Structures are given as C-alpha cells and as structure tokens.
C-alpha cells in the first residue's frame, strides 16, 4: 500500500468528526536536517560534576540536551510556546535546577521574541513557565551560587516598542514571585549581568537603550550604562568614572572569579568604543583597547576562570588577550573538519578546572577545543538550521534547496534508500554567504541562487559553472535597493522567465542574461526622516540602521498560475501592487484593505489558481509593536478584501501557501506554528502533529509528489509526505 493510499484511509476514517487540531495527529512530518551546518547558539552550559551532560540554548531552535559530551542530542523544549532563548543557567548548588530566559538578546531584523522565564527541576527533562511573560528578550539569567531559589534576570524588553517590562528582576522563592530591582525607563533594558561569586550580594548590570523598526535601528541613548549593587539589588549606583560620556550603546560585562575587584567591559560609543577594565570594583575604569567589533550583534566577553589577565572577546572573529586587554590576538580557527570553525561567535563555556578546554558557539553551531583553541572538534550534529527560503527540483527523489542565515546555501535529498535515512554526508553546499531564496529550474540543471542584499547567481549543477546575474544600472544616479532577504521567483509558465524583487520588479526572459525593470513599486520613503526613540535616522550616531541596509523594497511577489501577465508585489513599506499586463502598468491596491494600518510590512503575497483576480496577502506588524495576525483575500484584483484572520492567535504571519490541487486548502506559517484551512481561510486549525515550536519562514508543495516541505528558521527542514488526499478530502466536505 503506497503512502498516498495510507494517508487517504487515515483521513477518510475521520469523516463525520469535527475538524480541529487533533484531527490530523496521525500525519507525521519527517525532520530531514541538515545538521551539518548549525544555527545560532546563544548559550552552552555543562552540568557541574557531570561533564558528560550539557545543554545548548539556540536563537530559534529550542533547548537541546546531550548526555554524551555532545555526541548525541535531544530537544527538550519542543512542547512549549516559544523556541527562542537568550540564556540558560544551571544551579551550582542543585544541578537538577535549571532556569531559561526566552527571547534572544541579539538585535537582528530576524530576531524572535520570548515569553519570560522557564524552570526545570529534573535537569531539563520538563519545563514550567514561571513568569515575566512580557519581557520579550532576556539577556542573562544568574543563579545565586549557594541558593537555587535566588535568581536574577536581565530583561532587555521589547526590541520594537516602548514597554515597562524590562530591567533587572529578582526572585527569592524559585520563581513563584518576582520583584523588579533595577529600572531605567521604558526604552532601556538590561543586556548583561555579572555576579561576584566570592560575594554574591555584589552584581554589575549593563543597561542598554535600543529600538528597531522595519526601516532601521537606533542602538544607543542616555539610558545605557553600568550599575553596581552590593546588597543583592536593594540599591544600585551608576559607575561612570573613566567611561565615555554621553550616549552609549551596547555594553558587555565579565567579572573575575579569582579577584572580586576585577571587572571588564566592552563599551559601544560614537567616539570612544573599546575594551575597558576596572581594578577597584568599578569605581574607576581604564580604556585598554579600541577593539569592539560590531557591538550591536556581539559584545560578549569571558574571563579565564584561573587567570583574570586572560580575557576572550567574541565577535565576527575570536580574540584573546593575556595582558588585561592591552593587546588582543585573533584566535586561530583552523579547519579540522570539512568547513572548520565558522565566524560570528556568541558564547563560550570555559571548563572551570581546565582552562585549555572550552566550548565555542555562535551562528554556525558548536565547537570544542582541548588546547586553548589551537584545534577544534566540530559538534554540528544538531538540526537547528535557520532557513530563509527553500526550493525543490524534479529529480527522483527530488532534492530540497535552502538558503541559511550565515551558513550558505545547501541541497539534499528528500528521501533515501539508506537504512539509516538521510545523513549529513547527503547534504552539499551550493552557495556562499547568507543563503536566501533558492529556485531550481524544472527539468534542468540550472539553479538560481540568492544571497543577502540582492546578490543572485545562476548555477549549473552539472558543470559547476557559476555566473552572477544581478541587474545593474549604467546610470550612477539610478540606484536599486534590495532587502536582506531578496525574493526571486521562476515563472511556472515559462522556464526562462525569472523575477527578482528590489525597489523595482526586475524581469528576465532569458534566464538572467538581461533584465527589464518596472517603476519603483514602493512608497520610496526617506528613512532618514523617520524617528526611532525620538531621534531622526539622519541624526542616529550609534549602530545606525545596523542590519537593515535599506528601506523600501519588494518582500514578496507572485505570478498568476492562470495568466503570466498578472503579477502581484508586496513591499516592506505597505504597498500591494497588481499588474494585469506583465508589469507595464501597476495599481496599488493595499490602500483598499479596510482597517489595516498604513505602511504595514507585507510578508507574503500569492496569486490563487481559483481565479485571475484572486490573491492572498499576509502582513507582519511586530516591528511596529503590533502582534495581531493580518491575512486577507481578494477576488477582484484587490478592489475589495476579506479579512480571514479569525481564529489565528496573536503573532506574526510569515508565509501562506495554496494547495495546487485544491484552492480551498491553505497552509500558513507563523512565528511558532503551522496552520491549516480547508475552506479558503474562513476557518483555521493548528496543524501541529509532531512539529516543533519554531519559526516557519517558507513552505512549498512539490508539484509532482505533493509533499509539503517546510523551511524553518531554527529547526531546518520538515516534510509531510503526499498531501494530495488532504485536497481530495476537502472537496468531499463541500
């Protein structure tokens, strides 16, 4: 009996039952990796007294536990509501107790948010939410070294809007209640927290004023600074002597384990950024070095537990000083496996009894060294890849392509005859940089491979020939803008027609050899005139727009499957454009959506097979502090729209997909789950099955096999075999 028949019997047996999220529990997805290239990891912790047991906390792929020193891993947080973490902490006095702070502390445009603090009392096997649900991003969790019920939390707070749920929080009863013990203002949170283990009533806190919007980033203000308490948080004093004056940005902190008065800091400042040291408990500071690479994204420092003259600074590269910061040397990251140690480092666990042994983690997973970083063991066997865009070809079995955050582009088989299943060796790198959308041409060896900011190449998979095909203008005043995740699209009706989205729609009818372009389809807003935290973009001095290279670009586009001249475009500044003549003329129809706030980010627009004038559009407004779901349908080329968001929970919508065999069957990918509609979006149910909580950024149904392929930004690829019976069942319900 083939898989389609099996699935059909399953769903047929459900006739007469109410359709809800439990209806499809028998339909299981396959997680096929890859794990060969890791995703972003924010923390590594090893259980005291049990070095074989360790945990990693990922940016968007949950918490993973190993009982074998990293040889094998299992996810231990999949049944919770979020998958993004800033920090975890294991109690030194009771290693069964672990606290986890959700919401990553980095400030990327793709950063996801959390819902407070979780606690485990069985060494990570189960978790309970213990509050601070509205803090959004938790940067640090500190457990008192002698009492697992006393915990301090550094809450950064909402990245995209003002909120009072930020600062330093403390519990003395294991999380049953919390008290805010340090608060600056509703735009300033706490990005780092360090405790003096020799005197646990002494703590240092780094406050951080920052905010991101769709159009840019402001990474500093008067709220940023360093504070100290000597009474467990009852009172705090700001430390300023020797530190740069005026507005500061992100600050990293680290205290000595051997001498209480030694503390180090990285300070972001318009004029005096660098590495600072205090030898008297923070009363005065000295700038030791100017080194402080891209502080908005890094600012991570770690002191050797045996020698506080040795400090590690993590950034794009990995640095070490042995003389208190007077000089830094770049640590060697020589390849010891196929791709070696990737750049972009975020956390370090140093063995407290053997400083030569440490775990280094960051954007590309986990590495281990036993010789001060001269050589590494690569422990990338955790499928936490952060994919932006995916594609499938028509091989047998078909291959899946994906572009990954900071880890290039990859291709691997959807199935295999190997008794062990799909292996890491089955995956091949096919591109460089930050991989984005991947579009293999049907019945051809050609692949269109996109990387960050509009770079696109055409790859011949058989010969290996690579040709850059990004459109350029001969006019220096005619500058194009591209989003970080630049969309590319192949026509389903003409194999040589390629679409590329910038501020204009670029169209090629010869595989990218030449391009035509439309008019600017965005609002063309000058972001320098827009304010973040009361400061105009043109006046921003610290980490100005870091991570957002430009504003006013196409985020999504589609060609009607019924007529190639019907084109749809959605932009990051709120335009929904439609053309009925192949891109010569356009009408902005987003203005016709009743009740939608202006300038809303279009996350996806798709043309329906049910009618030439039918399309769906989703909006994501979380960068405006709005977590309402926005999904709309039009049947008349956008003249009128129907809101089909009822039944969806709060949170951003990333992607919508229509089943090719039945236009009434829709799939929706959100920041945490997948949703299914059997009636064109009038009703939605969570399509959870065995899927983990993570970010679902892209999805595709294979045109031949009808498999549903999910590209996640945190848990690699997931496949549901043969969804054709779902389409047939939906028709039988009419």
PDB file of C-alpha atoms in Angstrom, residues 446-649:
ATOM      1  CA  UNK A 446      20.108  25.278 -13.590  1.00  0.00           C
ATOM      2  CA  UNK A 447      19.702  26.727 -10.110  1.00  0.00           C
ATOM      3  CA  UNK A 448      19.083  30.385  -9.283  1.00  0.00           C
ATOM      4  CA  UNK A 449      20.833  31.063  -6.001  1.00  0.00           C
ATOM      5  CA  UNK A 450      20.302  34.244  -3.982  1.00  0.00           C
ATOM      6  CA  UNK A 451      22.371  35.621  -1.135  1.00  0.00           C
ATOM      7  CA  UNK A 452      21.949  38.721   1.004  1.00  0.00           C
ATOM      8  CA  UNK A 453      21.033  42.137  -0.373  1.00  0.00           C
ATOM      9  CA  UNK A 454      20.080  41.203  -3.912  1.00  0.00           C
ATOM     10  CA  UNK A 455      23.065  39.144  -4.979  1.00  0.00           C
ATOM     11  CA  UNK A 456      21.977  36.382  -7.344  1.00  0.00           C
ATOM     12  CA  UNK A 457      23.911  33.810  -9.347  1.00  0.00           C
ATOM     13  CA  UNK A 458      22.938  31.175 -11.869  1.00  0.00           C
ATOM     14  CA  UNK A 459      24.497  27.806 -11.117  1.00  0.00           C
ATOM     15  CA  UNK A 460      24.783  24.823 -13.431  1.00  0.00           C
ATOM     16  CA  UNK A 461      24.591  21.898 -11.042  1.00  0.00           C
ATOM     17  CA  UNK A 462      26.184  19.518 -13.541  1.00  0.00           C
ATOM     18  CA  UNK A 463      29.195  21.559 -14.599  1.00  0.00           C
ATOM     19  CA  UNK A 464      29.587  23.721 -11.505  1.00  0.00           C
ATOM     20  CA  UNK A 465      29.638  26.871 -13.627  1.00  0.00           C
ATOM     21  CA  UNK A 466      28.537  29.967 -11.680  1.00  0.00           C
ATOM     22  CA  UNK A 467      27.528  33.242 -13.286  1.00  0.00           C
ATOM     23  CA  UNK A 468      26.492  36.415 -11.495  1.00  0.00           C
ATOM     24  CA  UNK A 469      23.263  37.826 -12.924  1.00  0.00           C
ATOM     25  CA  UNK A 470      22.373  40.653 -10.552  1.00  0.00           C
ATOM     26  CA  UNK A 471      20.966  43.569 -12.571  1.00  0.00           C
ATOM     27  CA  UNK A 472      22.993  46.774 -12.540  1.00  0.00           C
ATOM     28  CA  UNK A 473      22.210  50.205 -13.886  1.00  0.00           C
ATOM     29  CA  UNK A 474      24.626  52.159 -16.061  1.00  0.00           C
ATOM     30  CA  UNK A 475      23.270  55.355 -14.533  1.00  0.00           C
ATOM     31  CA  UNK A 476      25.064  56.038 -11.198  1.00  0.00           C
ATOM     32  CA  UNK A 477      22.068  58.053 -10.009  1.00  0.00           C
ATOM     33  CA  UNK A 478      19.698  55.162 -10.667  1.00  0.00           C
ATOM     34  CA  UNK A 479      20.399  53.111  -7.552  1.00  0.00           C
ATOM     35  CA  UNK A 480      18.473  49.959  -6.770  1.00  0.00           C
ATOM     36  CA  UNK A 481      17.508  48.839  -3.271  1.00  0.00           C
ATOM     37  CA  UNK A 482      17.287  45.225  -2.140  1.00  0.00           C
ATOM     38  CA  UNK A 483      16.034  43.671   1.059  1.00  0.00           C
ATOM     39  CA  UNK A 484      18.342  41.481   3.134  1.00  0.00           C
ATOM     40  CA  UNK A 485      16.168  38.524   2.059  1.00  0.00           C
ATOM     41  CA  UNK A 486      15.789  39.356  -1.625  1.00  0.00           C
ATOM     42  CA  UNK A 487      12.963  37.388  -3.273  1.00  0.00           C
ATOM     43  CA  UNK A 488      13.473  35.545  -6.557  1.00  0.00           C
ATOM     44  CA  UNK A 489      10.783  33.668  -8.471  1.00  0.00           C
ATOM     45  CA  UNK A 490      10.678  31.431 -11.535  1.00  0.00           C
ATOM     46  CA  UNK A 491       7.677  31.508 -13.827  1.00  0.00           C
ATOM     47  CA  UNK A 492       5.645  28.308 -13.826  1.00  0.00           C
ATOM     48  CA  UNK A 493       4.628  29.027 -17.408  1.00  0.00           C
ATOM     49  CA  UNK A 494       7.955  29.955 -18.999  1.00  0.00           C
ATOM     50  CA  UNK A 495      11.084  28.219 -17.666  1.00  0.00           C
ATOM     51  CA  UNK A 496      13.434  31.039 -18.677  1.00  0.00           C
ATOM     52  CA  UNK A 497      11.416  33.826 -17.042  1.00  0.00           C
ATOM     53  CA  UNK A 498      12.949  34.987 -13.763  1.00  0.00           C
ATOM     54  CA  UNK A 499      11.671  37.655 -11.373  1.00  0.00           C
ATOM     55  CA  UNK A 500      13.862  39.492  -8.866  1.00  0.00           C
ATOM     56  CA  UNK A 501      12.498  41.892  -6.271  1.00  0.00           C
ATOM     57  CA  UNK A 502      14.218  45.159  -5.365  1.00  0.00           C
ATOM     58  CA  UNK A 503      12.541  48.516  -5.086  1.00  0.00           C
ATOM     59  CA  UNK A 504      11.507  47.641  -8.634  1.00  0.00           C
ATOM     60  CA  UNK A 505      10.474  44.305 -10.065  1.00  0.00           C
ATOM     61  CA  UNK A 506      13.167  43.021 -12.407  1.00  0.00           C
ATOM     62  CA  UNK A 507      12.041  40.615 -15.128  1.00  0.00           C
ATOM     63  CA  UNK A 508      14.263  38.445 -17.304  1.00  0.00           C
ATOM     64  CA  UNK A 509      13.028  36.271 -20.165  1.00  0.00           C
ATOM     65  CA  UNK A 510      16.393  34.658 -20.830  1.00  0.00           C
ATOM     66  CA  UNK A 511      17.484  33.245 -17.504  1.00  0.00           C
ATOM     67  CA  UNK A 512      19.067  36.415 -16.197  1.00  0.00           C
ATOM     68  CA  UNK A 513      21.193  37.323 -19.206  1.00  0.00           C
ATOM     69  CA  UNK A 514      19.321  40.624 -19.457  1.00  0.00           C
ATOM     70  CA  UNK A 515      16.662  42.355 -17.394  1.00  0.00           C
ATOM     71  CA  UNK A 516      13.795  44.770 -17.807  1.00  0.00           C
ATOM     72  CA  UNK A 517      12.580  46.743 -14.839  1.00  0.00           C
ATOM     73  CA  UNK A 518       9.373  48.308 -13.636  1.00  0.00           C
ATOM     74  CA  UNK A 519       8.943  51.648 -11.977  1.00  0.00           C
ATOM     75  CA  UNK A 520       9.678  51.927  -8.258  1.00  0.00           C
ATOM     76  CA  UNK A 521       6.841  49.935  -6.662  1.00  0.00           C
ATOM     77  CA  UNK A 522       7.480  51.123  -3.094  1.00  0.00           C
ATOM     78  CA  UNK A 523       6.464  54.303  -1.303  1.00  0.00           C
ATOM     79  CA  UNK A 524      10.099  55.475  -1.591  1.00  0.00           C
ATOM     80  CA  UNK A 525      10.053  56.910   1.929  1.00  0.00           C
ATOM     81  CA  UNK A 526      13.263  58.601   3.050  1.00  0.00           C
ATOM     82  CA  UNK A 527      14.051  56.720   6.249  1.00  0.00           C
ATOM     83  CA  UNK A 528      16.416  59.460   7.375  1.00  0.00           C
ATOM     84  CA  UNK A 529      13.266  61.473   8.074  1.00  0.00           C
ATOM     85  CA  UNK A 530      11.807  58.765  10.325  1.00  0.00           C
ATOM     86  CA  UNK A 531      12.480  58.811  14.062  1.00  0.00           C
ATOM     87  CA  UNK A 532      13.347  55.947  16.384  1.00  0.00           C
ATOM     88  CA  UNK A 533      13.251  56.763  20.100  1.00  0.00           C
ATOM     89  CA  UNK A 534      12.777  60.401  19.147  1.00  0.00           C
ATOM     90  CA  UNK A 535      15.940  60.560  17.033  1.00  0.00           C
ATOM     91  CA  UNK A 536      15.752  61.034  13.269  1.00  0.00           C
ATOM     92  CA  UNK A 537      17.578  58.475  11.192  1.00  0.00           C
ATOM     93  CA  UNK A 538      19.939  61.093   9.849  1.00  0.00           C
ATOM     94  CA  UNK A 539      20.930  62.023  13.418  1.00  0.00           C
ATOM     95  CA  UNK A 540      21.446  58.484  14.742  1.00  0.00           C
ATOM     96  CA  UNK A 541      25.052  58.008  15.864  1.00  0.00           C
ATOM     97  CA  UNK A 542      25.273  54.516  17.356  1.00  0.00           C
ATOM     98  CA  UNK A 543      24.770  51.349  15.263  1.00  0.00           C
ATOM     99  CA  UNK A 544      22.758  53.393  12.810  1.00  0.00           C
ATOM    100  CA  UNK A 545      20.437  51.069  10.861  1.00  0.00           C
ATOM    101  CA  UNK A 546      22.730  48.115  11.546  1.00  0.00           C
ATOM    102  CA  UNK A 547      21.154  45.039   9.954  1.00  0.00           C
ATOM    103  CA  UNK A 548      18.821  46.991   7.676  1.00  0.00           C
ATOM    104  CA  UNK A 549      20.815  48.079   4.651  1.00  0.00           C
ATOM    105  CA  UNK A 550      17.933  49.982   3.054  1.00  0.00           C
ATOM    106  CA  UNK A 551      14.184  50.549   3.233  1.00  0.00           C
ATOM    107  CA  UNK A 552      11.514  50.435   0.570  1.00  0.00           C
ATOM    108  CA  UNK A 553      11.877  47.059  -1.167  1.00  0.00           C
ATOM    109  CA  UNK A 554       9.805  44.211  -2.517  1.00  0.00           C
ATOM    110  CA  UNK A 555       9.482  41.409   0.020  1.00  0.00           C
ATOM    111  CA  UNK A 556       7.246  39.057  -1.958  1.00  0.00           C
ATOM    112  CA  UNK A 557       5.914  38.684  -5.484  1.00  0.00           C
ATOM    113  CA  UNK A 558       3.943  36.140  -7.473  1.00  0.00           C
ATOM    114  CA  UNK A 559       2.812  35.346 -10.982  1.00  0.00           C
ATOM    115  CA  UNK A 560      -0.729  34.095 -11.516  1.00  0.00           C
ATOM    116  CA  UNK A 561      -0.800  30.379 -12.378  1.00  0.00           C
ATOM    117  CA  UNK A 562      -3.679  31.195 -14.751  1.00  0.00           C
ATOM    118  CA  UNK A 563      -2.095  34.017 -16.780  1.00  0.00           C
ATOM    119  CA  UNK A 564       1.553  35.056 -16.666  1.00  0.00           C
ATOM    120  CA  UNK A 565       0.803  38.728 -17.226  1.00  0.00           C
ATOM    121  CA  UNK A 566      -0.993  39.000 -13.877  1.00  0.00           C
ATOM    122  CA  UNK A 567       1.662  39.926 -11.328  1.00  0.00           C
ATOM    123  CA  UNK A 568       1.439  40.728  -7.617  1.00  0.00           C
ATOM    124  CA  UNK A 569       4.007  42.520  -5.468  1.00  0.00           C
ATOM    125  CA  UNK A 570       4.170  43.286  -1.723  1.00  0.00           C
ATOM    126  CA  UNK A 571       6.659  45.697  -0.144  1.00  0.00           C
ATOM    127  CA  UNK A 572       8.140  46.359   3.283  1.00  0.00           C
ATOM    128  CA  UNK A 573       6.527  49.813   3.400  1.00  0.00           C
ATOM    129  CA  UNK A 574       2.980  48.582   2.876  1.00  0.00           C
ATOM    130  CA  UNK A 575       2.294  48.606  -0.861  1.00  0.00           C
ATOM    131  CA  UNK A 576       0.339  45.802  -2.509  1.00  0.00           C
ATOM    132  CA  UNK A 577       0.693  46.261  -6.258  1.00  0.00           C
ATOM    133  CA  UNK A 578      -1.041  44.353  -9.069  1.00  0.00           C
ATOM    134  CA  UNK A 579      -0.337  44.388 -12.803  1.00  0.00           C
ATOM    135  CA  UNK A 580      -2.528  42.828 -15.486  1.00  0.00           C
ATOM    136  CA  UNK A 581      -0.173  43.432 -18.400  1.00  0.00           C
ATOM    137  CA  UNK A 582       3.096  41.799 -17.403  1.00  0.00           C
ATOM    138  CA  UNK A 583       4.429  44.703 -15.371  1.00  0.00           C
ATOM    139  CA  UNK A 584       3.884  47.661 -17.691  1.00  0.00           C
ATOM    140  CA  UNK A 585       1.175  49.233 -15.555  1.00  0.00           C
ATOM    141  CA  UNK A 586       0.507  48.829 -11.850  1.00  0.00           C
ATOM    142  CA  UNK A 587      -2.224  49.637  -9.363  1.00  0.00           C
ATOM    143  CA  UNK A 588      -1.555  49.967  -5.645  1.00  0.00           C
ATOM    144  CA  UNK A 589      -4.474  48.133  -4.001  1.00  0.00           C
ATOM    145  CA  UNK A 590      -3.196  47.811  -0.433  1.00  0.00           C
ATOM    146  CA  UNK A 591      -4.970  51.071   0.306  1.00  0.00           C
ATOM    147  CA  UNK A 592      -8.260  49.221  -0.204  1.00  0.00           C
ATOM    148  CA  UNK A 593      -7.740  46.960   2.827  1.00  0.00           C
ATOM    149  CA  UNK A 594     -10.113  48.316   5.441  1.00  0.00           C
ATOM    150  CA  UNK A 595      -8.705  48.642   8.950  1.00  0.00           C
ATOM    151  CA  UNK A 596      -5.099  47.833   8.038  1.00  0.00           C
ATOM    152  CA  UNK A 597      -2.616  50.353   9.497  1.00  0.00           C
ATOM    153  CA  UNK A 598      -0.597  52.187   6.880  1.00  0.00           C
ATOM    154  CA  UNK A 599       2.924  51.164   5.870  1.00  0.00           C
ATOM    155  CA  UNK A 600       2.413  47.581   7.075  1.00  0.00           C
ATOM    156  CA  UNK A 601       5.148  45.115   6.139  1.00  0.00           C
ATOM    157  CA  UNK A 602       3.932  42.619   3.520  1.00  0.00           C
ATOM    158  CA  UNK A 603       5.329  39.223   4.464  1.00  0.00           C
ATOM    159  CA  UNK A 604       3.792  37.278   1.565  1.00  0.00           C
ATOM    160  CA  UNK A 605       1.512  37.734  -1.435  1.00  0.00           C
ATOM    161  CA  UNK A 606       0.360  34.804  -3.586  1.00  0.00           C
ATOM    162  CA  UNK A 607      -1.859  34.526  -6.649  1.00  0.00           C
ATOM    163  CA  UNK A 608      -4.587  31.892  -6.487  1.00  0.00           C
ATOM    164  CA  UNK A 609      -5.451  29.244  -9.056  1.00  0.00           C
ATOM    165  CA  UNK A 610      -9.160  29.748  -8.275  1.00  0.00           C
ATOM    166  CA  UNK A 611      -9.491  32.911 -10.367  1.00  0.00           C
ATOM    167  CA  UNK A 612      -7.391  35.518 -12.136  1.00  0.00           C
ATOM    168  CA  UNK A 613      -8.422  38.214  -9.697  1.00  0.00           C
ATOM    169  CA  UNK A 614      -7.934  36.111  -6.573  1.00  0.00           C
ATOM    170  CA  UNK A 615      -4.931  36.548  -4.317  1.00  0.00           C
ATOM    171  CA  UNK A 616      -3.897  36.287  -0.674  1.00  0.00           C
ATOM    172  CA  UNK A 617      -1.701  38.672   1.264  1.00  0.00           C
ATOM    173  CA  UNK A 618      -0.250  38.486   4.771  1.00  0.00           C
ATOM    174  CA  UNK A 619       1.196  41.315   6.834  1.00  0.00           C
ATOM    175  CA  UNK A 620       3.658  41.274   9.723  1.00  0.00           C
ATOM    176  CA  UNK A 621       3.487  44.271  12.058  1.00  0.00           C
ATOM    177  CA  UNK A 622       5.523  43.051  15.026  1.00  0.00           C
ATOM    178  CA  UNK A 623       8.250  45.595  14.186  1.00  0.00           C
ATOM    179  CA  UNK A 624       5.616  48.245  14.925  1.00  0.00           C
ATOM    180  CA  UNK A 625       4.741  46.659  18.273  1.00  0.00           C
ATOM    181  CA  UNK A 626       1.570  45.101  16.829  1.00  0.00           C
ATOM    182  CA  UNK A 627       1.154  41.343  17.252  1.00  0.00           C
ATOM    183  CA  UNK A 628      -2.263  40.975  15.619  1.00  0.00           C
ATOM    184  CA  UNK A 629      -2.480  38.492  12.714  1.00  0.00           C
ATOM    185  CA  UNK A 630      -3.267  40.004   9.321  1.00  0.00           C
ATOM    186  CA  UNK A 631      -4.386  37.709   6.484  1.00  0.00           C
ATOM    187  CA  UNK A 632      -6.587  38.884   3.582  1.00  0.00           C
ATOM    188  CA  UNK A 633      -8.173  37.513   0.413  1.00  0.00           C
ATOM    189  CA  UNK A 634      -9.361  39.348  -2.683  1.00  0.00           C
ATOM    190  CA  UNK A 635     -11.396  38.022  -5.604  1.00  0.00           C
ATOM    191  CA  UNK A 636     -11.388  41.216  -7.686  1.00  0.00           C
ATOM    192  CA  UNK A 637      -7.743  42.193  -8.181  1.00  0.00           C
ATOM    193  CA  UNK A 638      -7.604  43.965  -4.841  1.00  0.00           C
ATOM    194  CA  UNK A 639     -10.568  46.288  -5.222  1.00  0.00           C
ATOM    195  CA  UNK A 640     -12.083  44.702  -2.115  1.00  0.00           C
ATOM    196  CA  UNK A 641     -10.560  42.487   0.554  1.00  0.00           C
ATOM    197  CA  UNK A 642     -11.861  39.996   3.105  1.00  0.00           C
ATOM    198  CA  UNK A 643     -10.117  39.596   6.449  1.00  0.00           C
ATOM    199  CA  UNK A 644      -9.570  35.859   7.010  1.00  0.00           C
ATOM    200  CA  UNK A 645      -7.539  36.154  10.226  1.00  0.00           C
ATOM    201  CA  UNK A 646     -10.294  34.960  12.572  1.00  0.00           C
ATOM    202  CA  UNK A 647      -9.193  32.050  14.724  1.00  0.00           C
ATOM    203  CA  UNK A 648      -5.486  32.791  14.437  1.00  0.00           C
ATOM    204  CA  UNK A 649      -3.515  33.611  17.596  1.00  0.00           C
TER     205      UNK A 649
END
